Amino acid sequence: MGILNVTPDSFSDGGRYADAEAALAHGLRLIAAGADILDVGGESTRPGAERVDPSTEQERVLPVVSALAALGATVSIDTMNASTAVAAVRAGARIVNDVSGGLADPELLPAVAAENAEVVLGHWRGPSSDMYARAEYADVTRETIGELIARMEAAAAAGIPPSRVVLDPGIGFGKRGSQNWDVLRGLPQLVGVGPRVLVGTSRKRFLAEILGAEADGEAATEARRDLATAVTSALAARAGVWGVRVHDVAATRDALRVVEAWEGS
């Protein structure tokens, strides 16, 4: 899953693809590099980010979703808003990727059910503006899985069967550095729950922390984070996940090819 942020303020690439023409061109580059799905987002969920009005979000994403879908791309809409989810699906998106797992907008899960779309349910304990205030766990892996199962049950109650659900452990969301590693080590347990699993580690702070890369220049930090992302994505693949969400598709594809060769598949 290639990340396509149509935002001015995303933590890594905010502003690079903020207009529809630049976003479409980048989406085509991601497909050429091997992306199977393009995840289009119009609202930053970086730590400390404030919410964006749905009308502004839709102005950003709908032209891009429509253009990419018309070209045959499989498009996911990264949104926490039911109205944006519906508009994007009608514009051609096939998946709704909600980092809040349906908690931010109680109308989102019924809307997804009505549109017969697939949904990614992220593990979430509150808005980006204060997500780390809720990063208290007795057992982060067990609690993350338990809370995701609860969101899966809420989706089923809204009319979305597990076959149309993807679970995302929310790496970096409401989790501090070492807690993210605990959750990644527990991926086989999450995969065992049943639905497909999506993992997104791309360029996140916890990677820079273990690399000591935060003191590097911006370009060097991004390159080192991309390498670390490719490694974690390859390990996630070995743990049985369905998908990985990344900025640098080419590097991750290379890492996945190495895993396939290693395993003889």
Protein backbone atom coordinates (compact mmCIF):
# COMPACT_ATOMS: atom_id res chain seq x y z
CA MET A 1 0.00 0.00 0.00
CA GLY A 2 1.60 3.23 -1.18
CA ILE A 3 1.03 6.36 0.89
CA LEU A 4 -0.32 9.37 -0.99
CA ASN A 5 -0.77 12.33 1.36
CA VAL A 6 -2.68 15.20 -0.23
CA THR A 7 -1.98 17.44 2.76
CA PRO A 8 0.12 20.49 3.64
CA ASP A 9 1.19 19.15 7.03
CA SER A 10 1.80 15.38 7.12
CA PHE A 11 4.84 14.55 9.21
CA SER A 12 7.05 13.24 6.40
CA ASP A 13 5.90 14.55 3.04
CA GLY A 14 3.38 17.26 3.85
CA GLY A 15 3.05 19.78 1.05
CA ARG A 16 4.86 17.75 -1.61
CA TYR A 17 1.67 16.50 -3.26
CA ALA A 18 -0.86 19.02 -2.00
CA ASP A 19 -2.36 19.75 -5.41
CA ALA A 20 -4.23 17.19 -7.49
CA GLU A 21 -1.81 17.21 -10.42
CA ALA A 22 1.25 16.52 -8.24
CA ALA A 23 -0.64 13.89 -6.26
CA LEU A 24 -1.78 12.07 -9.40
CA ALA A 25 1.76 12.06 -10.80
CA HIS A 26 3.13 10.67 -7.54
CA GLY A 27 0.39 8.03 -7.40
CA LEU A 28 1.40 6.82 -10.86
CA ARG A 29 5.04 6.66 -9.72
CA LEU A 30 4.02 4.54 -6.73
CA ILE A 31 2.14 2.14 -9.02
CA ALA A 32 5.12 1.91 -11.33
CA ALA A 33 7.28 1.09 -8.31
CA GLY A 34 4.99 -1.80 -7.40
CA ALA A 35 2.21 -0.47 -5.19
CA ASP A 36 -0.90 -2.67 -5.25
CA ILE A 37 -3.08 -0.10 -3.45
CA LEU A 38 -2.83 3.70 -3.17
CA ASP A 39 -3.91 5.11 0.19
CA VAL A 40 -5.06 8.70 -0.37
CA GLY A 41 -5.33 10.93 2.68
CA GLY A 42 -6.38 14.54 3.14
CA GLU A 43 -5.94 14.92 6.90
CA SER A 44 -2.67 14.54 8.77
CA THR A 45 -2.66 12.16 11.73
CA ARG A 46 0.86 13.06 12.87
CA PRO A 47 1.32 13.53 16.64
CA GLY A 48 -0.14 16.87 17.64
CA ALA A 49 -2.19 17.33 14.46
CA GLU A 50 -5.53 19.12 14.68
CA ARG A 51 -8.65 17.87 12.89
CA VAL A 52 -9.55 19.08 9.40
CA ASP A 53 -13.06 20.03 8.32
CA PRO A 54 -14.56 17.24 6.13
CA SER A 55 -15.32 19.70 3.32
CA THR A 56 -11.65 20.73 3.15
CA GLU A 57 -10.59 17.08 3.31
CA GLN A 58 -12.89 16.21 0.42
CA GLU A 59 -11.68 19.11 -1.71
CA ARG A 60 -8.18 17.68 -1.35
CA VAL A 61 -8.83 14.00 -1.95
CA LEU A 62 -11.82 13.50 -4.23
CA PRO A 63 -10.22 14.73 -7.49
CA VAL A 64 -7.23 12.47 -6.81
CA VAL A 65 -9.33 9.43 -5.89
CA SER A 66 -11.51 9.88 -8.97
CA ALA A 67 -8.57 10.30 -11.35
CA LEU A 68 -6.64 7.31 -10.00
CA ALA A 69 -9.68 5.05 -9.96
CA ALA A 70 -10.47 6.04 -13.56
CA LEU A 71 -6.98 4.84 -14.50
CA GLY A 72 -7.68 1.46 -12.92
CA ALA A 73 -5.81 1.90 -9.64
CA THR A 74 -7.05 0.22 -6.48
CA VAL A 75 -7.63 3.16 -4.15
CA SER A 76 -8.02 3.35 -0.40
CA ILE A 77 -9.29 6.50 1.33
CA ASP A 78 -7.51 7.37 4.58
CA THR A 79 -10.21 9.15 6.58
CA MET A 80 -11.97 9.25 9.94
CA ASN A 81 -15.05 11.00 8.52
CA ALA A 82 -18.13 9.11 7.34
CA SER A 83 -19.06 11.76 4.77
CA THR A 84 -15.58 11.65 3.23
CA ALA A 85 -15.62 7.86 3.21
CA VAL A 86 -18.94 7.77 1.34
CA ALA A 87 -17.88 10.44 -1.16
CA ALA A 88 -14.57 8.70 -1.84
CA VAL A 89 -16.14 5.27 -2.34
CA ARG A 90 -18.60 6.79 -4.78
CA ALA A 91 -15.63 8.43 -6.54
CA GLY A 92 -13.99 5.01 -6.96
CA ALA A 93 -12.23 4.06 -3.70
CA ARG A 94 -12.68 0.43 -2.69
CA ILE A 95 -11.28 0.53 0.84
CA VAL A 96 -11.88 2.92 3.75
CA ASN A 97 -8.80 3.16 5.99
CA ASP A 98 -9.89 4.61 9.35
CA VAL A 99 -7.02 4.95 11.81
CA SER A 100 -9.60 5.40 14.59
CA GLY A 101 -11.33 2.10 13.87
CA GLY A 102 -14.70 3.83 13.66
CA LEU A 103 -14.37 5.62 17.00
CA ALA A 104 -13.84 9.17 15.70
CA ASP A 105 -17.13 9.23 13.77
CA PRO A 106 -19.88 6.84 14.92
CA GLU A 107 -21.51 7.09 11.50
CA LEU A 108 -18.49 5.71 9.64
CA LEU A 109 -19.04 1.97 10.12
CA PRO A 110 -22.74 2.06 9.11
CA ALA A 111 -21.77 4.20 6.10
CA VAL A 112 -19.10 1.73 5.00
CA ALA A 113 -21.57 -1.12 5.40
CA ALA A 114 -24.14 0.70 3.26
CA GLU A 115 -21.55 1.34 0.53
CA ASN A 116 -20.39 -2.30 0.59
CA ALA A 117 -16.75 -1.20 0.91
CA GLU A 118 -13.90 -2.85 2.76
CA VAL A 119 -12.58 -1.20 5.90
CA VAL A 120 -9.26 -0.99 7.71
CA LEU A 121 -9.81 -0.66 11.46
CA GLY A 122 -6.87 0.99 13.18
CA HIS A 123 -6.04 0.70 16.88
CA TRP A 124 -6.70 4.14 18.38
CA ARG A 125 -7.07 5.60 21.82
CA GLY A 126 -7.81 9.20 20.96
CA PRO A 127 -6.98 12.09 18.66
CA SER A 128 -3.49 12.89 17.43
CA SER A 129 -3.44 16.11 19.44
CA ASP A 130 -2.89 14.16 22.66
CA MET A 131 -2.46 10.51 21.63
CA TYR A 132 0.51 9.85 23.91
CA ALA A 133 -1.47 10.77 27.01
CA ARG A 134 -3.28 7.44 26.54
CA ALA A 135 -0.18 5.29 26.02
CA GLU A 136 -0.56 3.40 29.29
CA TYR A 137 -0.75 -0.38 29.07
CA ALA A 138 -0.28 -3.34 31.38
CA ASP A 139 0.29 -5.56 28.32
CA VAL A 140 0.35 -3.51 25.11
CA THR A 141 0.06 -6.46 22.73
CA ARG A 142 -2.82 -8.12 24.54
CA GLU A 143 -4.70 -4.85 25.00
CA THR A 144 -4.16 -3.75 21.39
CA ILE A 145 -5.51 -7.05 20.09
CA GLY A 146 -8.44 -6.99 22.51
CA GLU A 147 -9.40 -3.46 21.51
CA LEU A 148 -9.16 -4.35 17.82
CA ILE A 149 -11.41 -7.36 18.34
CA ALA A 150 -13.93 -4.99 19.93
CA ARG A 151 -13.78 -2.77 16.83
CA MET A 152 -14.23 -5.81 14.60
CA GLU A 153 -17.32 -6.72 16.62
CA ALA A 154 -18.62 -3.16 16.25
CA ALA A 155 -18.10 -3.42 12.50
CA ALA A 156 -20.02 -6.70 12.41
CA ALA A 157 -22.87 -5.11 14.37
CA ALA A 158 -22.94 -2.33 11.74
CA GLY A 159 -23.19 -4.89 8.95
CA ILE A 160 -19.55 -5.37 7.92
CA PRO A 161 -18.49 -9.04 8.03
CA PRO A 162 -14.93 -10.03 9.01
CA SER A 163 -14.22 -10.91 5.37
CA ARG A 164 -14.39 -7.17 4.56
CA VAL A 165 -12.30 -6.11 7.57
CA VAL A 166 -8.57 -5.46 7.83
CA LEU A 167 -7.01 -4.90 11.26
CA ASP A 168 -4.20 -2.39 11.81
CA PRO A 169 -2.37 -2.38 15.19
CA GLY A 170 -1.80 1.37 14.88
CA ILE A 171 1.97 1.51 15.15
CA GLY A 172 2.85 4.96 16.52
CA PHE A 173 -0.73 5.75 17.51
CA GLY A 174 -1.02 6.07 21.28
CA LYS A 175 2.15 4.01 21.69
CA ARG A 176 5.61 5.12 22.75
CA GLY A 177 8.85 3.75 21.26
CA SER A 178 9.30 0.38 22.97
CA GLN A 179 5.57 -0.32 22.96
CA ASN A 180 5.62 -0.32 19.16
CA TRP A 181 8.30 -3.02 19.14
CA ASP A 182 6.24 -5.11 21.58
CA VAL A 183 3.24 -4.90 19.23
CA LEU A 184 5.35 -5.82 16.20
CA ARG A 185 6.74 -8.85 18.00
CA GLY A 186 3.13 -9.85 18.72
CA LEU A 187 1.99 -9.72 15.07
CA PRO A 188 1.56 -13.51 14.80
CA GLN A 189 -1.02 -13.29 17.59
CA LEU A 190 -2.93 -10.55 15.78
CA VAL A 191 -2.77 -12.46 12.48
CA GLY A 192 -4.25 -15.42 14.34
CA VAL A 193 -7.42 -13.45 15.13
CA GLY A 194 -8.60 -14.12 11.57
CA PRO A 195 -9.06 -10.96 9.48
CA ARG A 196 -6.30 -9.60 7.28
CA VAL A 197 -3.70 -7.43 8.99
CA LEU A 198 -2.14 -4.21 7.70
CA VAL A 199 1.02 -2.74 9.26
CA GLY A 200 2.32 0.79 8.80
CA THR A 201 5.75 1.61 10.25
CA SER A 202 6.83 3.95 7.47
CA ARG A 203 9.27 6.67 8.54
CA LYS A 204 7.86 6.76 12.05
CA ARG A 205 9.66 8.30 14.98
CA PHE A 206 10.29 5.03 16.80
CA LEU A 207 12.48 3.90 13.89
CA ALA A 208 14.57 7.06 13.98
CA GLU A 209 14.97 6.65 17.74
CA ILE A 210 16.61 3.23 17.49
CA LEU A 211 18.77 4.34 14.55
CA GLY A 212 19.94 7.51 16.28
CA ALA A 213 18.89 9.23 13.06
CA GLU A 214 17.00 12.19 14.48
CA ALA A 215 20.14 14.32 14.52
CA ASP A 216 20.78 13.75 10.79
CA GLY A 217 19.70 16.17 8.09
CA GLU A 218 16.19 15.76 6.71
CA ALA A 219 17.20 13.83 3.57
CA ALA A 220 19.53 11.49 5.47
CA THR A 221 16.92 10.85 8.15
CA GLU A 222 14.29 10.00 5.53
CA ALA A 223 16.64 7.61 3.72
CA ARG A 224 17.56 5.82 6.94
CA ARG A 225 13.92 5.60 8.01
CA ASP A 226 13.01 4.13 4.60
CA LEU A 227 15.61 1.40 5.02
CA ALA A 228 14.32 0.62 8.51
CA THR A 229 10.77 0.63 7.13
CA ALA A 230 11.71 -1.91 4.47
CA VAL A 231 13.24 -4.19 7.11
CA THR A 232 10.22 -3.98 9.44
CA SER A 233 7.89 -4.52 6.48
CA ALA A 234 9.79 -7.65 5.45
CA LEU A 235 9.62 -8.98 9.02
CA ALA A 236 5.90 -8.18 9.13
CA ALA A 237 5.44 -10.14 5.90
CA ARG A 238 7.17 -13.13 7.47
CA ALA A 239 4.77 -12.79 10.43
CA GLY A 240 1.88 -13.28 7.99
CA VAL A 241 0.43 -9.81 7.50
CA TRP A 242 -1.70 -9.07 4.44
CA GLY A 243 -0.24 -5.66 3.65
CA VAL A 244 2.29 -3.01 4.55
CA ARG A 245 1.68 0.74 4.18
CA VAL A 246 4.80 2.63 3.06
CA HIS A 247 6.12 5.83 1.51
CA ASP A 248 9.02 4.18 -0.37
CA VAL A 249 7.38 1.40 -2.37
CA ALA A 250 10.47 0.44 -4.36
CA ALA A 251 12.66 -0.25 -1.32
CA THR A 252 9.92 -2.26 0.35
CA ARG A 253 9.29 -4.29 -2.81
CA ASP A 254 12.99 -5.13 -2.90
CA ALA A 255 12.90 -6.26 0.73
CA LEU A 256 9.83 -8.42 0.07
CA ARG A 257 11.54 -10.03 -2.93
CA VAL A 258 14.45 -10.97 -0.68
CA VAL A 259 12.04 -12.58 1.80
CA GLU A 260 10.37 -14.53 -1.00
CA ALA A 261 13.73 -15.76 -2.27
CA TRP A 262 14.83 -16.68 1.26
CA GLU A 263 11.67 -18.71 1.80
CA GLY A 264 11.82 -20.26 -1.66
CA SER A 265 8.36 -18.99 -2.62
